[in-house]
PDB file of N, CA, C and O in Angstrom:
ATOM      1  N   MET A   1     -65.085  -3.304  27.676  1.00 87.00           N
ATOM      2  CA  MET A   1     -63.924  -2.545  28.093  1.00 87.00           C
ATOM      3  C   MET A   1     -63.637  -2.827  29.556  1.00 87.00           C
ATOM      4  O   MET A   1     -64.540  -3.117  30.330  1.00 87.00           O
ATOM      5  N   GLY A   2     -62.385  -2.694  29.901  1.00 93.00           N
ATOM      6  CA  GLY A   2     -61.994  -2.914  31.272  1.00 93.00           C
ATOM      7  C   GLY A   2     -60.500  -2.735  31.439  1.00 93.00           C
ATOM      8  O   GLY A   2     -59.798  -2.287  30.532  1.00 93.00           O
ATOM      9  N   LEU A   3     -60.010  -3.091  32.594  1.00 92.00           N
ATOM     10  CA  LEU A   3     -58.614  -2.920  32.941  1.00 92.00           C
ATOM     11  C   LEU A   3     -57.919  -4.273  32.949  1.00 92.00           C
ATOM     12  O   LEU A   3     -58.398  -5.223  33.569  1.00 92.00           O
ATOM     13  N   VAL A   4     -56.788  -4.355  32.275  1.00 92.00           N
ATOM     14  CA  VAL A   4     -55.914  -5.520  32.324  1.00 92.00           C
ATOM     15  C   VAL A   4     -54.621  -5.046  32.976  1.00 92.00           C
ATOM     16  O   VAL A   4     -54.029  -4.053  32.536  1.00 92.00           O
ATOM     17  N   ALA A   5     -54.199  -5.724  34.043  1.00 91.00           N
ATOM     18  CA  ALA A   5     -53.027  -5.259  34.787  1.00 91.00           C
ATOM     19  C   ALA A   5     -52.214  -6.442  35.294  1.00 91.00           C
ATOM     20  O   ALA A   5     -52.713  -7.566  35.392  1.00 91.00           O
ATOM     21  N   ASP A   6     -50.966  -6.155  35.646  1.00 89.00           N
ATOM     22  CA  ASP A   6     -50.078  -7.178  36.171  1.00 89.00           C
ATOM     23  C   ASP A   6     -50.080  -7.131  37.698  1.00 89.00           C
ATOM     24  O   ASP A   6     -50.792  -6.341  38.316  1.00 89.00           O
ATOM     25  N   ARG A   7     -49.234  -7.926  38.298  1.00 80.00           N
ATOM     26  CA  ARG A   7     -49.255  -8.161  39.744  1.00 80.00           C
ATOM     27  C   ARG A   7     -48.964  -6.947  40.608  1.00 80.00           C
ATOM     28  O   ARG A   7     -49.206  -6.980  41.809  1.00 80.00           O
ATOM     29  N   GLU A   8     -48.461  -5.876  40.053  1.00 79.00           N
ATOM     30  CA  GLU A   8     -48.187  -4.689  40.869  1.00 79.00           C
ATOM     31  C   GLU A   8     -49.469  -3.936  41.221  1.00 79.00           C
ATOM     32  O   GLU A   8     -49.487  -3.132  42.137  1.00 79.00           O
ATOM     33  N   PHE A   9     -50.545  -4.177  40.479  1.00 76.00           N
ATOM     34  CA  PHE A   9     -51.807  -3.453  40.658  1.00 76.00           C
ATOM     35  C   PHE A   9     -52.787  -4.340  41.419  1.00 76.00           C
ATOM     36  O   PHE A   9     -53.773  -4.807  40.858  1.00 76.00           O
ATOM     37  N   ILE A  10     -52.506  -4.586  42.689  1.00 79.00           N
ATOM     38  CA  ILE A  10     -53.334  -5.490  43.476  1.00 79.00           C
ATOM     39  C   ILE A  10     -53.664  -4.870  44.820  1.00 79.00           C
ATOM     40  O   ILE A  10     -53.129  -3.833  45.179  1.00 79.00           O
ATOM     41  N   GLY A  11     -54.552  -5.528  45.538  1.00 86.00           N
ATOM     42  CA  GLY A  11     -54.905  -5.098  46.875  1.00 86.00           C
ATOM     43  C   GLY A  11     -56.394  -4.837  46.997  1.00 86.00           C
ATOM     44  O   GLY A  11     -57.072  -4.513  46.026  1.00 86.00           O
ATOM     45  N   GLY A  12     -56.902  -5.009  48.194  1.00 89.00           N
ATOM     46  CA  GLY A  12     -58.325  -4.864  48.445  1.00 89.00           C
ATOM     47  C   GLY A  12     -58.879  -3.499  48.098  1.00 89.00           C
ATOM     48  O   GLY A  12     -59.932  -3.384  47.476  1.00 89.00           O
ATOM     49  N   ALA A  13     -58.179  -2.435  48.486  1.00 91.00           N
ATOM     50  CA  ALA A  13     -58.678  -1.082  48.212  1.00 91.00           C
ATOM     51  C   ALA A  13     -58.752  -0.836  46.707  1.00 91.00           C
ATOM     52  O   ALA A  13     -59.723  -0.249  46.212  1.00 91.00           O
ATOM     53  N   TRP A  14     -57.748  -1.277  45.993  1.00 90.00           N
ATOM     54  CA  TRP A  14     -57.716  -1.104  44.538  1.00 90.00           C
ATOM     55  C   TRP A  14     -58.839  -1.905  43.881  1.00 90.00           C
ATOM     56  O   TRP A  14     -59.550  -1.402  43.018  1.00 90.00           O
ATOM     57  N   PHE A  15     -59.025  -3.153  44.273  1.00 91.00           N
ATOM     58  CA  PHE A  15     -60.078  -3.992  43.697  1.00 91.00           C
ATOM     59  C   PHE A  15     -61.455  -3.386  43.977  1.00 91.00           C
ATOM     60  O   PHE A  15     -62.321  -3.361  43.114  1.00 91.00           O
ATOM     61  N   ARG A  16     -61.676  -2.882  45.208  1.00 93.00           N
ATOM     62  CA  ARG A  16     -62.962  -2.263  45.557  1.00 93.00           C
ATOM     63  C   ARG A  16     -63.194  -0.994  44.744  1.00 93.00           C
ATOM     64  O   ARG A  16     -64.297  -0.741  44.269  1.00 93.00           O
ATOM     65  N   PHE A  17     -62.166  -0.162  44.599  1.00 93.00           N
ATOM     66  CA  PHE A  17     -62.283   1.061  43.816  1.00 93.00           C
ATOM     67  C   PHE A  17     -62.734   0.753  42.395  1.00 93.00           C
ATOM     68  O   PHE A  17     -63.652   1.394  41.867  1.00 93.00           O
ATOM     69  N   LEU A  18     -62.118  -0.216  41.769  1.00 93.00           N
ATOM     70  CA  LEU A  18     -62.472  -0.565  40.393  1.00 93.00           C
ATOM     71  C   LEU A  18     -63.918  -1.059  40.302  1.00 93.00           C
ATOM     72  O   LEU A  18     -64.664  -0.687  39.389  1.00 93.00           O
ATOM     73  N   ARG A  19     -64.334  -1.891  41.281  1.00 93.00           N
ATOM     74  CA  ARG A  19     -65.716  -2.383  41.276  1.00 93.00           C
ATOM     75  C   ARG A  19     -66.696  -1.231  41.455  1.00 93.00           C
ATOM     76  O   ARG A  19     -67.687  -1.131  40.739  1.00 93.00           O
ATOM     77  N   ARG A  20     -66.404  -0.332  42.398  1.00 94.00           N
ATOM     78  CA  ARG A  20     -67.307   0.800  42.656  1.00 94.00           C
ATOM     79  C   ARG A  20     -67.421   1.733  41.457  1.00 94.00           C
ATOM     80  O   ARG A  20     -68.461   2.349  41.242  1.00 94.00           O
ATOM     81  N   LYS A  21     -66.362   1.821  40.672  1.00 95.00           N
ATOM     82  CA  LYS A  21     -66.383   2.640  39.454  1.00 95.00           C
ATOM     83  C   LYS A  21     -66.910   1.854  38.256  1.00 95.00           C
ATOM     84  O   LYS A  21     -66.939   2.358  37.143  1.00 95.00           O
ATOM     85  N   ASP A  22     -67.352   0.612  38.505  1.00 95.00           N
ATOM     86  CA  ASP A  22     -67.904  -0.268  37.478  1.00 95.00           C
ATOM     87  C   ASP A  22     -66.899  -0.521  36.349  1.00 95.00           C
ATOM     88  O   ASP A  22     -67.257  -0.548  35.173  1.00 95.00           O
ATOM     89  N   ILE A  23     -65.636  -0.706  36.752  1.00 95.00           N
ATOM     90  CA  ILE A  23     -64.574  -1.018  35.796  1.00 95.00           C
ATOM     91  C   ILE A  23     -64.272  -2.512  35.916  1.00 95.00           C
ATOM     92  O   ILE A  23     -63.837  -2.976  36.977  1.00 95.00           O
ATOM     93  N   LYS A  24     -64.520  -3.245  34.845  1.00 95.00           N
ATOM     94  CA  LYS A  24     -64.211  -4.676  34.862  1.00 95.00           C
ATOM     95  C   LYS A  24     -62.707  -4.854  34.943  1.00 95.00           C
ATOM     96  O   LYS A  24     -61.942  -4.040  34.456  1.00 95.00           O
ATOM     97  N   ARG A  25     -62.304  -5.994  35.560  1.00 94.00           N
ATOM     98  CA  ARG A  25     -60.898  -6.216  35.848  1.00 94.00           C
ATOM     99  C   ARG A  25     -60.430  -7.573  35.346  1.00 94.00           C
ATOM    100  O   ARG A  25     -61.171  -8.545  35.414  1.00 94.00           O
ATOM    101  N   ALA A  26     -59.214  -7.628  34.903  1.00 96.00           N
ATOM    102  CA  ALA A  26     -58.490  -8.873  34.646  1.00 96.00           C
ATOM    103  C   ALA A  26     -57.072  -8.597  35.127  1.00 96.00           C
ATOM    104  O   ALA A  26     -56.288  -7.941  34.443  1.00 96.00           O
ATOM    105  N   ILE A  27     -56.785  -9.034  36.346  1.00 95.00           N
ATOM    106  CA  ILE A  27     -55.539  -8.658  36.997  1.00 95.00           C
ATOM    107  C   ILE A  27     -54.785  -9.913  37.422  1.00 95.00           C
ATOM    108  O   ILE A  27     -55.319 -10.755  38.148  1.00 95.00           O
ATOM    109  N   ARG A  28     -53.559 -10.023  36.947  1.00 94.00           N
ATOM    110  CA  ARG A  28     -52.737 -11.157  37.361  1.00 94.00           C
ATOM    111  C   ARG A  28     -52.428 -11.007  38.840  1.00 94.00           C
ATOM    112  O   ARG A  28     -52.108  -9.918  39.322  1.00 94.00           O
ATOM    113  N   ILE A  29     -52.560 -12.099  39.569  1.00 94.00           N
ATOM    114  CA  ILE A  29     -52.284 -12.072  41.001  1.00 94.00           C
ATOM    115  C   ILE A  29     -51.081 -12.967  41.303  1.00 94.00           C
ATOM    116  O   ILE A  29     -50.782 -13.901  40.561  1.00 94.00           O
ATOM    117  N   ARG A  30     -50.421 -12.652  42.355  1.00 92.00           N
ATOM    118  CA  ARG A  30     -49.219 -13.406  42.742  1.00 92.00           C
ATOM    119  C   ARG A  30     -49.594 -14.809  43.213  1.00 92.00           C
ATOM    120  O   ARG A  30     -50.685 -15.035  43.737  1.00 92.00           O
ATOM    121  N   LYS A  31     -48.640 -15.709  43.107  1.00 91.00           N
ATOM    122  CA  LYS A  31     -48.887 -17.092  43.506  1.00 91.00           C
ATOM    123  C   LYS A  31     -49.117 -17.228  45.010  1.00 91.00           C
ATOM    124  O   LYS A  31     -49.754 -18.166  45.462  1.00 91.00           O
ATOM    125  N   ASN A  32     -48.640 -16.248  45.795  1.00 92.00           N
ATOM    126  CA  ASN A  32     -48.866 -16.312  47.240  1.00 92.00           C
ATOM    127  C   ASN A  32     -50.096 -15.511  47.678  1.00 92.00           C
ATOM    128  O   ASN A  32     -50.366 -15.390  48.870  1.00 92.00           O
ATOM    129  N   ALA A  33     -50.863 -14.981  46.715  1.00 91.00           N
ATOM    130  CA  ALA A  33     -52.114 -14.283  47.046  1.00 91.00           C
ATOM    131  C   ALA A  33     -53.104 -15.279  47.640  1.00 91.00           C
ATOM    132  O   ALA A  33     -53.086 -16.468  47.304  1.00 91.00           O
ATOM    133  N   MET A  34     -53.957 -14.780  48.512  1.00 90.00           N
ATOM    134  CA  MET A  34     -54.956 -15.640  49.140  1.00 90.00           C
ATOM    135  C   MET A  34     -56.260 -15.572  48.360  1.00 90.00           C
ATOM    136  O   MET A  34     -56.720 -14.484  48.005  1.00 90.00           O
ATOM    137  N   ALA A  35     -56.827 -16.729  48.091  1.00 89.00           N
ATOM    138  CA  ALA A  35     -58.127 -16.836  47.436  1.00 89.00           C
ATOM    139  C   ALA A  35     -58.907 -17.900  48.192  1.00 89.00           C
ATOM    140  O   ALA A  35     -58.466 -19.046  48.276  1.00 89.00           O
ATOM    141  N   ASP A  36     -60.042 -17.501  48.740  1.00 89.00           N
ATOM    142  CA  ASP A  36     -60.825 -18.414  49.578  1.00 89.00           C
ATOM    143  C   ASP A  36     -59.974 -19.080  50.660  1.00 89.00           C
ATOM    144  O   ASP A  36     -60.020 -20.285  50.867  1.00 89.00           O
ATOM    145  N   GLU A  37     -59.146 -18.276  51.309  1.00 88.00           N
ATOM    146  CA  GLU A  37     -58.321 -18.688  52.440  1.00 88.00           C
ATOM    147  C   GLU A  37     -57.240 -19.695  52.078  1.00 88.00           C
ATOM    148  O   GLU A  37     -56.686 -20.356  52.949  1.00 88.00           O
ATOM    149  N   LEU A  38     -56.934 -19.824  50.788  1.00 92.00           N
ATOM    150  CA  LEU A  38     -55.829 -20.669  50.335  1.00 92.00           C
ATOM    151  C   LEU A  38     -54.890 -19.828  49.478  1.00 92.00           C
ATOM    152  O   LEU A  38     -55.344 -18.945  48.746  1.00 92.00           O
ATOM    153  N   ARG A  39     -53.618 -20.134  49.546  1.00 93.00           N
ATOM    154  CA  ARG A  39     -52.699 -19.502  48.609  1.00 93.00           C
ATOM    155  C   ARG A  39     -53.025 -19.987  47.204  1.00 93.00           C
ATOM    156  O   ARG A  39     -53.399 -21.141  47.004  1.00 93.00           O
ATOM    157  N   VAL A  40     -52.897 -19.111  46.226  1.00 91.00           N
ATOM    158  CA  VAL A  40     -53.211 -19.455  44.841  1.00 91.00           C
ATOM    159  C   VAL A  40     -52.396 -20.654  44.376  1.00 91.00           C
ATOM    160  O   VAL A  40     -52.927 -21.560  43.726  1.00 91.00           O
ATOM    161  N   ASP A  41     -51.109 -20.711  44.716  1.00 91.00           N
ATOM    162  CA  ASP A  41     -50.298 -21.837  44.271  1.00 91.00           C
ATOM    163  C   ASP A  41     -50.749 -23.153  44.894  1.00 91.00           C
ATOM    164  O   ASP A  41     -50.620 -24.218  44.282  1.00 91.00           O
ATOM    165  N   ALA A  42     -51.344 -23.115  46.086  1.00 93.00           N
ATOM    166  CA  ALA A  42     -51.890 -24.330  46.689  1.00 93.00           C
ATOM    167  C   ALA A  42     -53.253 -24.672  46.090  1.00 93.00           C
ATOM    168  O   ALA A  42     -53.564 -25.843  45.845  1.00 93.00           O
ATOM    169  N   TRP A  43     -54.080 -23.650  45.854  1.00 92.00           N
ATOM    170  CA  TRP A  43     -55.426 -23.855  45.312  1.00 92.00           C
ATOM    171  C   TRP A  43     -55.369 -24.544  43.951  1.00 92.00           C
ATOM    172  O   TRP A  43     -56.173 -25.407  43.641  1.00 92.00           O
ATOM    173  N   PHE A  44     -54.394 -24.150  43.146  1.00 92.00           N
ATOM    174  CA  PHE A  44     -54.252 -24.712  41.809  1.00 92.00           C
ATOM    175  C   PHE A  44     -53.003 -25.593  41.707  1.00 92.00           C
ATOM    176  O   PHE A  44     -52.436 -25.761  40.632  1.00 92.00           O
ATOM    177  N   GLY A  45     -52.603 -26.168  42.806  1.00 91.00           N
ATOM    178  CA  GLY A  45     -51.366 -26.947  42.864  1.00 91.00           C
ATOM    179  C   GLY A  45     -51.328 -28.169  41.977  1.00 91.00           C
ATOM    180  O   GLY A  45     -50.253 -28.610  41.580  1.00 91.00           O
ATOM    181  N   ASP A  46     -52.480 -28.732  41.629  1.00 93.00           N
ATOM    182  CA  ASP A  46     -52.510 -29.945  40.826  1.00 93.00           C
ATOM    183  C   ASP A  46     -52.445 -29.685  39.326  1.00 93.00           C
ATOM    184  O   ASP A  46     -52.368 -30.637  38.546  1.00 93.00           O
ATOM    185  N   LEU A  47     -52.481 -28.428  38.916  1.00 94.00           N
ATOM    186  CA  LEU A  47     -52.459 -28.122  37.481  1.00 94.00           C
ATOM    187  C   LEU A  47     -51.147 -28.538  36.850  1.00 94.00           C
ATOM    188  O   LEU A  47     -50.080 -28.307  37.396  1.00 94.00           O
ATOM    189  N   LYS A  48     -51.246 -29.133  35.684  1.00 95.00           N
ATOM    190  CA  LYS A  48     -50.073 -29.486  34.900  1.00 95.00           C
ATOM    191  C   LYS A  48     -49.790 -28.359  33.907  1.00 95.00           C
ATOM    192  O   LYS A  48     -50.657 -27.536  33.626  1.00 95.00           O
ATOM    193  N   VAL A  49     -48.602 -28.328  33.354  1.00 95.00           N
ATOM    194  CA  VAL A  49     -48.227 -27.330  32.355  1.00 95.00           C
ATOM    195  C   VAL A  49     -49.236 -27.379  31.207  1.00 95.00           C
ATOM    196  O   VAL A  49     -49.554 -28.446  30.689  1.00 95.00           O
ATOM    197  N   GLY A  50     -49.779 -26.214  30.859  1.00 89.00           N
ATOM    198  CA  GLY A  50     -50.732 -26.113  29.755  1.00 89.00           C
ATOM    199  C   GLY A  50     -52.183 -26.324  30.139  1.00 89.00           C
ATOM    200  O   GLY A  50     -53.079 -25.955  29.390  1.00 89.00           O
ATOM    201  N   GLU A  51     -52.468 -26.903  31.301  1.00 95.00           N
ATOM    202  CA  GLU A  51     -53.851 -27.057  31.751  1.00 95.00           C
ATOM    203  C   GLU A  51     -54.376 -25.705  32.233  1.00 95.00           C
ATOM    204  O   GLU A  51     -53.606 -24.861  32.698  1.00 95.00           O
ATOM    205  N   VAL A  52     -55.686 -25.523  32.128  1.00 96.00           N
ATOM    206  CA  VAL A  52     -56.320 -24.287  32.576  1.00 96.00           C
ATOM    207  C   VAL A  52     -57.474 -24.644  33.501  1.00 96.00           C
ATOM    208  O   VAL A  52     -58.216 -25.586  33.241  1.00 96.00           O
ATOM    209  N   SER A  53     -57.624 -23.883  34.574  1.00 96.00           N
ATOM    210  CA  SER A  53     -58.736 -24.078  35.500  1.00 96.00           C
ATOM    211  C   SER A  53     -59.354 -22.724  35.822  1.00 96.00           C
ATOM    212  O   SER A  53     -58.655 -21.709  35.871  1.00 96.00           O
ATOM    213  N   CYS A  54     -60.660 -22.715  36.023  1.00 95.00           N
ATOM    214  CA  CYS A  54     -61.363 -21.486  36.381  1.00 95.00           C
ATOM    215  C   CYS A  54     -62.259 -21.781  37.582  1.00 95.00           C
ATOM    216  O   CYS A  54     -63.098 -22.678  37.514  1.00 95.00           O
ATOM    217  N   GLU A  55     -62.036 -21.057  38.653  1.00 93.00           N
ATOM    218  CA  GLU A  55     -62.809 -21.220  39.885  1.00 93.00           C
ATOM    219  C   GLU A  55     -63.271 -19.857  40.369  1.00 93.00           C
ATOM    220  O   GLU A  55     -62.600 -18.853  40.162  1.00 93.00           O
ATOM    221  N   ARG A  56     -64.396 -19.831  41.035  1.00 94.00           N
ATOM    222  CA  ARG A  56     -64.903 -18.589  41.624  1.00 94.00           C
ATOM    223  C   ARG A  56     -64.422 -18.532  43.069  1.00 94.00           C
ATOM    224  O   ARG A  56     -64.498 -19.515  43.803  1.00 94.00           O
ATOM    225  N   GLY A  57     -63.899 -17.365  43.465  1.00 93.00           N
ATOM    226  CA  GLY A  57     -63.404 -17.253  44.822  1.00 93.00           C
ATOM    227  C   GLY A  57     -63.279 -15.812  45.272  1.00 93.00           C
ATOM    228  O   GLY A  57     -63.459 -14.876  44.495  1.00 93.00           O
ATOM    229  N   ASN A  58     -62.968 -15.651  46.543  1.00 94.00           N
ATOM    230  CA  ASN A  58     -62.816 -14.343  47.157  1.00 94.00           C
ATOM    231  C   ASN A  58     -61.339 -13.950  47.105  1.00 94.00           C
ATOM    232  O   ASN A  58     -60.502 -14.601  47.710  1.00 94.00           O
ATOM    233  N   VAL A  59     -61.043 -12.886  46.348  1.00 93.00           N
ATOM    234  CA  VAL A  59     -59.669 -12.408  46.186  1.00 93.00           C
ATOM    235  C   VAL A  59     -59.626 -10.953  46.644  1.00 93.00           C
ATOM    236  O   VAL A  59     -60.335 -10.106  46.103  1.00 93.00           O
ATOM    237  N   TYR A  60     -58.822 -10.674  47.663  1.00 91.00           N
ATOM    238  CA  TYR A  60     -58.713  -9.311  48.212  1.00 91.00           C
ATOM    239  C   TYR A  60     -60.087  -8.736  48.554  1.00 91.00           C
ATOM    240  O   TYR A  60     -60.369  -7.570  48.317  1.00 91.00           O
ATOM    241  N   GLY A  61     -60.976  -9.581  49.086  1.00 91.00           N
ATOM    242  CA  GLY A  61     -62.290  -9.129  49.516  1.00 91.00           C
ATOM    243  C   GLY A  61     -63.320  -9.018  48.404  1.00 91.00           C
ATOM    244  O   GLY A  61     -64.439  -8.578  48.650  1.00 91.00           O
ATOM    245  N   GLU A  62     -62.976  -9.404  47.184  1.00 92.00           N
ATOM    246  CA  GLU A  62     -63.891  -9.334  46.048  1.00 92.00           C
ATOM    247  C   GLU A  62     -64.124 -10.732  45.493  1.00 92.00           C
ATOM    248  O   GLU A  62     -63.179 -11.493  45.286  1.00 92.00           O
ATOM    249  N   VAL A  63     -65.392 -11.075  45.256  1.00 94.00           N
ATOM    250  CA  VAL A  63     -65.700 -12.358  44.637  1.00 94.00           C
ATOM    251  C   VAL A  63     -65.481 -12.220  43.141  1.00 94.00           C
ATOM    252  O   VAL A  63     -66.096 -11.382  42.480  1.00 94.00           O
ATOM    253  N   MET A  64     -64.562 -13.035  42.634  1.00 94.00           N
ATOM    254  CA  MET A  64     -64.172 -12.965  41.229  1.00 94.00           C
ATOM    255  C   MET A  64     -63.896 -14.369  40.720  1.00 94.00           C
ATOM    256  O   MET A  64     -63.795 -15.314  41.499  1.00 94.00           O
ATOM    257  N   GLN A  65     -63.759 -14.481  39.424  1.00 96.00           N
ATOM    258  CA  GLN A  65     -63.294 -15.725  38.832  1.00 96.00           C
ATOM    259  C   GLN A  65     -61.775 -15.695  38.842  1.00 96.00           C
ATOM    260  O   GLN A  65     -61.170 -14.658  38.588  1.00 96.00           O
ATOM    261  N   VAL A  66     -61.178 -16.819  39.156  1.00 95.00           N
ATOM    262  CA  VAL A  66     -59.723 -16.931  39.114  1.00 95.00           C
ATOM    263  C   VAL A  66     -59.392 -17.982  38.055  1.00 95.00           C
ATOM    264  O   VAL A  66     -59.788 -19.139  38.171  1.00 95.00           O
ATOM    265  N   VAL A  67     -58.717 -17.530  37.012  1.00 96.00           N
ATOM    266  CA  VAL A  67     -58.308 -18.405  35.923  1.00 96.00           C
ATOM    267  C   VAL A  67     -56.832 -18.683  36.122  1.00 96.00           C
ATOM    268  O   VAL A  67     -56.033 -17.753  36.280  1.00 96.00           O
ATOM    269  N   ALA A  68     -56.468 -19.965  36.135  1.00 96.00           N
ATOM    270  CA  ALA A  68     -55.080 -20.314  36.412  1.00 96.00           C
ATOM    271  C   ALA A  68     -54.568 -21.333  35.408  1.00 96.00           C
ATOM    272  O   ALA A  68     -55.328 -22.135  34.859  1.00 96.00           O
ATOM    273  N   THR A  69     -53.274 -21.269  35.192  1.00 96.00           N
ATOM    274  CA  THR A  69     -52.576 -22.242  34.360  1.00 96.00           C
ATOM    275  C   THR A  69     -51.168 -22.371  34.920  1.00 96.00           C
ATOM    276  O   THR A  69     -50.812 -21.730  35.906  1.00 96.00           O
ATOM    277  N   ARG A  70     -50.375 -23.207  34.297  1.00 94.00           N
ATOM    278  CA  ARG A  70     -48.978 -23.362  34.686  1.00 94.00           C
ATOM    279  C   ARG A  70     -48.134 -23.094  33.443  1.00 94.00           C
ATOM    280  O   ARG A  70     -48.396 -23.635  32.386  1.00 94.00           O
ATOM    281  N   SER A  71     -47.158 -22.226  33.583  1.00 93.00           N
ATOM    282  CA  SER A  71     -46.310 -21.839  32.453  1.00 93.00           C
ATOM    283  C   SER A  71     -45.415 -23.011  32.037  1.00 93.00           C
ATOM    284  O   SER A  71     -45.247 -23.972  32.800  1.00 93.00           O
ATOM    285  N   PRO A  72     -44.801 -22.937  30.859  1.00 94.00           N
ATOM    286  CA  PRO A  72     -43.872 -23.991  30.446  1.00 94.00           C
ATOM    287  C   PRO A  72     -42.717 -24.192  31.438  1.00 94.00           C
ATOM    288  O   PRO A  72     -42.185 -25.294  31.554  1.00 94.00           O
ATOM    289  N   ALA A  73     -42.372 -23.147  32.184  1.00 93.00           N
ATOM    290  CA  ALA A  73     -41.318 -23.261  33.198  1.00 93.00           C
ATOM    291  C   ALA A  73     -41.843 -23.893  34.490  1.00 93.00           C
ATOM    292  O   ALA A  73     -41.076 -24.146  35.417  1.00 93.00           O
ATOM    293  N   GLY A  74     -43.164 -24.130  34.569  1.00 91.00           N
ATOM    294  CA  GLY A  74     -43.758 -24.752  35.746  1.00 91.00           C
ATOM    295  C   GLY A  74     -44.306 -23.787  36.766  1.00 91.00           C
ATOM    296  O   GLY A  74     -44.805 -24.198  37.815  1.00 91.00           O
ATOM    297  N   ASP A  75     -44.227 -22.495  36.494  1.00 90.00           N
ATOM    298  CA  ASP A  75     -44.720 -21.494  37.429  1.00 90.00           C
ATOM    299  C   ASP A  75     -46.231 -21.315  37.297  1.00 90.00           C
ATOM    300  O   ASP A  75     -46.757 -21.298  36.190  1.00 90.00           O
ATOM    301  N   PRO A  76     -46.944 -21.160  38.421  1.00 91.00           N
ATOM    302  CA  PRO A  76     -48.374 -20.885  38.336  1.00 91.00           C
ATOM    303  C   PRO A  76     -48.626 -19.463  37.827  1.00 91.00           C
ATOM    304  O   PRO A  76     -47.900 -18.538  38.192  1.00 91.00           O
ATOM    305  N   VAL A  77     -49.627 -19.328  36.986  1.00 94.00           N
ATOM    306  CA  VAL A  77     -50.054 -18.032  36.467  1.00 94.00           C
ATOM    307  C   VAL A  77     -51.543 -17.923  36.751  1.00 94.00           C
ATOM    308  O   VAL A  77     -52.324 -18.770  36.311  1.00 94.00           O
ATOM    309  N   ALA A  78     -51.962 -16.912  37.511  1.00 95.00           N
ATOM    310  CA  ALA A  78     -53.363 -16.771  37.906  1.00 95.00           C
ATOM    311  C   ALA A  78     -53.840 -15.348  37.618  1.00 95.00           C
ATOM    312  O   ALA A  78     -53.123 -14.376  37.876  1.00 95.00           O
ATOM    313  N   ILE A  79     -55.053 -15.254  37.098  1.00 95.00           N
ATOM    314  CA  ILE A  79     -55.666 -13.972  36.793  1.00 95.00           C
ATOM    315  C   ILE A  79     -57.026 -13.908  37.481  1.00 95.00           C
ATOM    316  O   ILE A  79     -57.856 -14.807  37.307  1.00 95.00           O
ATOM    317  N   ALA A  80     -57.244 -12.863  38.277  1.00 95.00           N
ATOM    318  CA  ALA A  80     -58.544 -12.613  38.902  1.00 95.00           C
ATOM    319  C   ALA A  80     -59.319 -11.703  37.970  1.00 95.00           C
ATOM    320  O   ALA A  80     -58.807 -10.675  37.520  1.00 95.00           O
ATOM    321  N   THR A  81     -60.548 -12.094  37.653  1.00 96.00           N
ATOM    322  CA  THR A  81     -61.313 -11.317  36.679  1.00 96.00           C
ATOM    323  C   THR A  81     -62.809 -11.340  36.995  1.00 96.00           C
ATOM    324  O   THR A  81     -63.307 -12.252  37.643  1.00 96.00           O
ATOM    325  N   ASP A  82     -63.478 -10.306  36.524  1.00 93.00           N
ATOM    326  CA  ASP A  82     -64.939 -10.322  36.544  1.00 93.00           C
ATOM    327  C   ASP A  82     -65.491 -10.238  35.133  1.00 93.00           C
ATOM    328  O   ASP A  82     -66.678 -10.020  34.937  1.00 93.00           O
ATOM    329  N   PHE A  83     -64.631 -10.461  34.129  1.00 93.00           N
ATOM    330  CA  PHE A  83     -65.102 -10.646  32.752  1.00 93.00           C
ATOM    331  C   PHE A  83     -65.716 -12.038  32.646  1.00 93.00           C
ATOM    332  O   PHE A  83     -65.388 -12.930  33.421  1.00 93.00           O
ATOM    333  N   SER A  84     -66.561 -12.253  31.678  1.00 86.00           N
ATOM    334  CA  SER A  84     -67.111 -13.581  31.422  1.00 86.00           C
ATOM    335  C   SER A  84     -65.995 -14.483  30.908  1.00 86.00           C
ATOM    336  O   SER A  84     -65.230 -14.104  30.027  1.00 86.00           O
ATOM    337  N   VAL A  85     -65.909 -15.667  31.496  1.00 78.00           N
ATOM    338  CA  VAL A  85     -64.867 -16.618  31.089  1.00 78.00           C
ATOM    339  C   VAL A  85     -65.528 -17.833  30.480  1.00 78.00           C
ATOM    340  O   VAL A  85     -66.477 -18.344  30.964  1.00 78.00           O
TER     341      VAL A  85
END
């Protein structure tokens, strides 16, 4: 069990609260979010449509897995999670 949320439910305080309450997270993050000091769209910039990549990184002060792909329209889609991937 855990929380699945879209890009409106983001931020360091929110991510820390969920971790402290031991609530697993799968939260879509914006393409301009910072992960390991890089914007998500730059970090996964080489992904082609339909490809998937999973990297571990620091998102809003929390070390999480970031799973990314590119939509059919070419937009990056990234989810920060602490579920097993």
